[in-house]
PDB file of C-alpha atoms in Angstrom:
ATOM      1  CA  UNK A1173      -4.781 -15.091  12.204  1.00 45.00           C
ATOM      2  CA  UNK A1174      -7.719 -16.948  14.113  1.00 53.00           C
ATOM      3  CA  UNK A1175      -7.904 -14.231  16.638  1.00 57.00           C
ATOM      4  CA  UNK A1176      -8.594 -11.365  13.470  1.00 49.00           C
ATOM      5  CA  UNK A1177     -12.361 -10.711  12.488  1.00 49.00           C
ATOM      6  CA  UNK A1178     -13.483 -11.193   9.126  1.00 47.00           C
ATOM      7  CA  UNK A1179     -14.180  -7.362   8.699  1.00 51.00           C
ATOM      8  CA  UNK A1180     -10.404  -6.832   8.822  1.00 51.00           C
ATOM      9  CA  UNK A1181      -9.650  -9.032   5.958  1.00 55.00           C
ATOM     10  CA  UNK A1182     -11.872  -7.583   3.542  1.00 56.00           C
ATOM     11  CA  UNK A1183     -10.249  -5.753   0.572  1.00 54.00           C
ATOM     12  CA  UNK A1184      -6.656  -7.159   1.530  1.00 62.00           C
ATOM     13  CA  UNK A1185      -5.041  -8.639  -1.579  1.00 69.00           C
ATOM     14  CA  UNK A1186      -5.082  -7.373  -5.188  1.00 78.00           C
ATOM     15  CA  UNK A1187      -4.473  -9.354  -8.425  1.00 83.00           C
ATOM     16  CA  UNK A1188      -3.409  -8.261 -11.903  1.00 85.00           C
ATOM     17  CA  UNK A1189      -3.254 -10.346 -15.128  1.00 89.00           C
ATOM     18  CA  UNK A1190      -2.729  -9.666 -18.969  1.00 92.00           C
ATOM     19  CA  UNK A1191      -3.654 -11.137 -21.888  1.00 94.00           C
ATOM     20  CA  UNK A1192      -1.054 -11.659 -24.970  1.00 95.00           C
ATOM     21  CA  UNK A1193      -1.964  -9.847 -28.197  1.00 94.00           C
ATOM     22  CA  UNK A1194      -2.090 -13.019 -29.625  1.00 96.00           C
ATOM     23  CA  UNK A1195      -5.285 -13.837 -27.915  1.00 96.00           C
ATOM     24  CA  UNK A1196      -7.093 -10.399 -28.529  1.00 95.00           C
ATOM     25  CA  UNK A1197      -8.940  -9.469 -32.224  1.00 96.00           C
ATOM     26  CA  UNK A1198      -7.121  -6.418 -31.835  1.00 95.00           C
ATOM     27  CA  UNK A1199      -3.518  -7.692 -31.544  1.00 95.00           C
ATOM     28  CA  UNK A1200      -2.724  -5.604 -28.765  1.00 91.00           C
ATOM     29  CA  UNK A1201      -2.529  -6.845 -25.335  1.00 93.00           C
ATOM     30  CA  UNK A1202      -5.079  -6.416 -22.547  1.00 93.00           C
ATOM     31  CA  UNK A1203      -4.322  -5.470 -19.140  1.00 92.00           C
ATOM     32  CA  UNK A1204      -6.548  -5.944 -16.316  1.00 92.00           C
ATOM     33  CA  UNK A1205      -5.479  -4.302 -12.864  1.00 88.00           C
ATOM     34  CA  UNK A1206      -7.409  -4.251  -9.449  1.00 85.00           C
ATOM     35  CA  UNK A1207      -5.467  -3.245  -6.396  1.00 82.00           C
ATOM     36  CA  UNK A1208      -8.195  -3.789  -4.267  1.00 78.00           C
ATOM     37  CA  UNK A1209      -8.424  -0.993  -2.211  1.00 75.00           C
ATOM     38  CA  UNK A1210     -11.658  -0.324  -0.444  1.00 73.00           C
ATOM     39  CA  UNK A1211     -14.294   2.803  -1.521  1.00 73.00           C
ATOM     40  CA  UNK A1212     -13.975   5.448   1.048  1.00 79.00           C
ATOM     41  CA  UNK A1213     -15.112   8.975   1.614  1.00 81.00           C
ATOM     42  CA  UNK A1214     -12.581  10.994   0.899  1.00 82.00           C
ATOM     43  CA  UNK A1215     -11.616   8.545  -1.640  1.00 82.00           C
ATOM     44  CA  UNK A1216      -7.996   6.860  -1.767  1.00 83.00           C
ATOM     45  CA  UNK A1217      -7.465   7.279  -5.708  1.00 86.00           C
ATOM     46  CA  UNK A1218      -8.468  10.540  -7.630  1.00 91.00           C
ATOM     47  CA  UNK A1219      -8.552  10.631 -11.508  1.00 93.00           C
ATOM     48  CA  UNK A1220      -6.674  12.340 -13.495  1.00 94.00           C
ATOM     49  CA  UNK A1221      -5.409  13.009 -17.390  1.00 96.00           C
ATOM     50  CA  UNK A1222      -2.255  15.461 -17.975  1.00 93.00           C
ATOM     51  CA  UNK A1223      -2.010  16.407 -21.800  1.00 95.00           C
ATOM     52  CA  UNK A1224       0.227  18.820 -23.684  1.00 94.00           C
ATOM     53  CA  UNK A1225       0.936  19.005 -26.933  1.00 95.00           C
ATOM     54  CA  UNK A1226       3.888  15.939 -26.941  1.00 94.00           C
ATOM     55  CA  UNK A1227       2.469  14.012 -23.876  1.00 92.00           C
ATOM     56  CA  UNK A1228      -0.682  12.362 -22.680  1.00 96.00           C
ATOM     57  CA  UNK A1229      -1.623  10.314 -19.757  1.00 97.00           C
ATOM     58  CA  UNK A1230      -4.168   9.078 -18.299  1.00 97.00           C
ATOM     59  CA  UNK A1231      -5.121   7.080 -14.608  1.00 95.00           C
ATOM     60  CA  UNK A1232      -5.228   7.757 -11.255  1.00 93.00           C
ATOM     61  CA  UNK A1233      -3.147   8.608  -8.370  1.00 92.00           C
ATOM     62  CA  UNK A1234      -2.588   9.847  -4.968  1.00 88.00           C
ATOM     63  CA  UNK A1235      -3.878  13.153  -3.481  1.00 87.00           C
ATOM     64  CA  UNK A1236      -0.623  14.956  -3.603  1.00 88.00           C
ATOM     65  CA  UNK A1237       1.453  13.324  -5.829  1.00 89.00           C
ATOM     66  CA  UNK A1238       2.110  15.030  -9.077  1.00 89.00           C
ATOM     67  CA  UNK A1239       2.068  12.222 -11.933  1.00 91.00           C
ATOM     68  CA  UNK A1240      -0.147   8.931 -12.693  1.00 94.00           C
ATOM     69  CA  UNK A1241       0.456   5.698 -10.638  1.00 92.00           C
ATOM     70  CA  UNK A1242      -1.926   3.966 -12.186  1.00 93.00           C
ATOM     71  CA  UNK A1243      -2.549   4.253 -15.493  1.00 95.00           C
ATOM     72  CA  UNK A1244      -1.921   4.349 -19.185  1.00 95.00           C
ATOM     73  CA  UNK A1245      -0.897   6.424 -22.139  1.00 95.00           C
ATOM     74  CA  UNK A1246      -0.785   5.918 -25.851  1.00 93.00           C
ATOM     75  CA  UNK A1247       2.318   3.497 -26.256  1.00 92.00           C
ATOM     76  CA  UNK A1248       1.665   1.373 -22.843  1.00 93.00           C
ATOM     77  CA  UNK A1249      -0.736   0.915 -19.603  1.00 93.00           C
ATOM     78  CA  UNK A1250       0.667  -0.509 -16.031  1.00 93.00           C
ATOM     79  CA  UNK A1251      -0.479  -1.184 -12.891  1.00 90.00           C
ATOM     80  CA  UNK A1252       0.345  -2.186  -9.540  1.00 84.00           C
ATOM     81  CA  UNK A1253      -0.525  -5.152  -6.965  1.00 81.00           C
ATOM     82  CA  UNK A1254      -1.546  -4.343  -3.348  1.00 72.00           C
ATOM     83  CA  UNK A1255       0.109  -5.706  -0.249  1.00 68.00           C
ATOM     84  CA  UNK A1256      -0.168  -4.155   3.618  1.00 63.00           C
ATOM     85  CA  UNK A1257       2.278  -2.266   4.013  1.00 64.00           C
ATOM     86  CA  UNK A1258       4.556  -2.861   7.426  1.00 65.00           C
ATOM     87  CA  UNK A1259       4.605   0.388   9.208  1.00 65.00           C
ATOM     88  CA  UNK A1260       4.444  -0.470  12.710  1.00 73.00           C
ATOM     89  CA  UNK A1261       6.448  -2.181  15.104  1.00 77.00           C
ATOM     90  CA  UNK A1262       5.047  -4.072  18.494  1.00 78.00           C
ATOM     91  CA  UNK A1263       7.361  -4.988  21.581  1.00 80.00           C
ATOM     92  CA  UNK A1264       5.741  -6.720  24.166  1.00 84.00           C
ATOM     93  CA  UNK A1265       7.576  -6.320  27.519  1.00 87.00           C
ATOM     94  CA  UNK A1266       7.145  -8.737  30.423  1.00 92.00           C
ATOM     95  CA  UNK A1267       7.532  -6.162  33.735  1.00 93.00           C
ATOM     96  CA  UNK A1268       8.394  -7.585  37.612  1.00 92.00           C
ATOM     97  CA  UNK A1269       8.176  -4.710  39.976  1.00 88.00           C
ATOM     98  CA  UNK A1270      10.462  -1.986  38.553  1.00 86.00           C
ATOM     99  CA  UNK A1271      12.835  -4.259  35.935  1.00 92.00           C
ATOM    100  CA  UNK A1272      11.704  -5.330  32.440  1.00 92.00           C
ATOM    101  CA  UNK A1273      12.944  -8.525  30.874  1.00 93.00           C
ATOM    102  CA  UNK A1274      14.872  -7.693  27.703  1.00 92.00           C
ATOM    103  CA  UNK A1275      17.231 -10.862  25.774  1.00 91.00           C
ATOM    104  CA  UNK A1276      17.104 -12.789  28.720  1.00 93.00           C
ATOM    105  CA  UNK A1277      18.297 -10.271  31.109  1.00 94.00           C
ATOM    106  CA  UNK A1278      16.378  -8.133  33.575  1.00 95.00           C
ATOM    107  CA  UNK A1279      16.959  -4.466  33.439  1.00 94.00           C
ATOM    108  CA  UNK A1280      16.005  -1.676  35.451  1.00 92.00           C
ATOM    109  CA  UNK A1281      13.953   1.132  34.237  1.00 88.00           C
ATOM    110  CA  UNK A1282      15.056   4.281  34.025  1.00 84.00           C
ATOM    111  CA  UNK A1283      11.794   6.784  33.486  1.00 82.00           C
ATOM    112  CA  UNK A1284      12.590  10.226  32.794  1.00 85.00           C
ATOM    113  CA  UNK A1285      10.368  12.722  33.813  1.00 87.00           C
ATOM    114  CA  UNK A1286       8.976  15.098  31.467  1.00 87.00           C
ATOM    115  CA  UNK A1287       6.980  18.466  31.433  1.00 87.00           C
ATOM    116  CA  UNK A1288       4.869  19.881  29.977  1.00 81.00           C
TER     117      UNK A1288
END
């Protein structure tokens, strides 16, 4: 991690906590939520509140995805912590003319030639 810049870091985490409803004047519990997500333009998290006449909801969610994420509704609230997600993978390959090392062994590359 010494080698990453400071700018990278920022907004990585997220915490959540609650409070017991035996702490609160109300009785009811208190959640607090913050995934820690950066503001950006277009934004990561749009709003929104689906009601009919058995159902409400409330929170936000993804562009594209059809139902709250975060959010409440009359009985409960929930959230969500943050982590990075691992979506890439990196292989380094140490080369000597035409052979690559791979588990010890060197192996010769085979490159196929493609069109276009």
């Amino acid at each position: 991690m010494e080698n990453v810049s400071i700018s990278y870091l920022e907004g990585i985490g997220s915490n959540n906590w609650v409070i017991s409803g035996k702490f609160t004047e109300s009785g009811k519990p208190i959640l607090a939520n913050d995934p820690h997500l950066l503001l950006t333009a277009p934004p990561v998290w749009y709003e929104m509140h689906l009601k009919t006449k058995d159902f409400e909801v409330r929170g936000v969610t993804f562009p594209g995805i059809p139902f709250v994420i975060i959010g409440y509704n009359k009985h409960v609230a929930w959230g969500f912590t943050n982590v990075g997600a691992d979506v890439i993978d990196f292989y380094a390959y140490v080369w000597k003319g035409g052979k690559y090392l791979y588990k010890g062994k060197w192996l010769s590359s085979r490159p196929k030639p493609r069109g276009c």
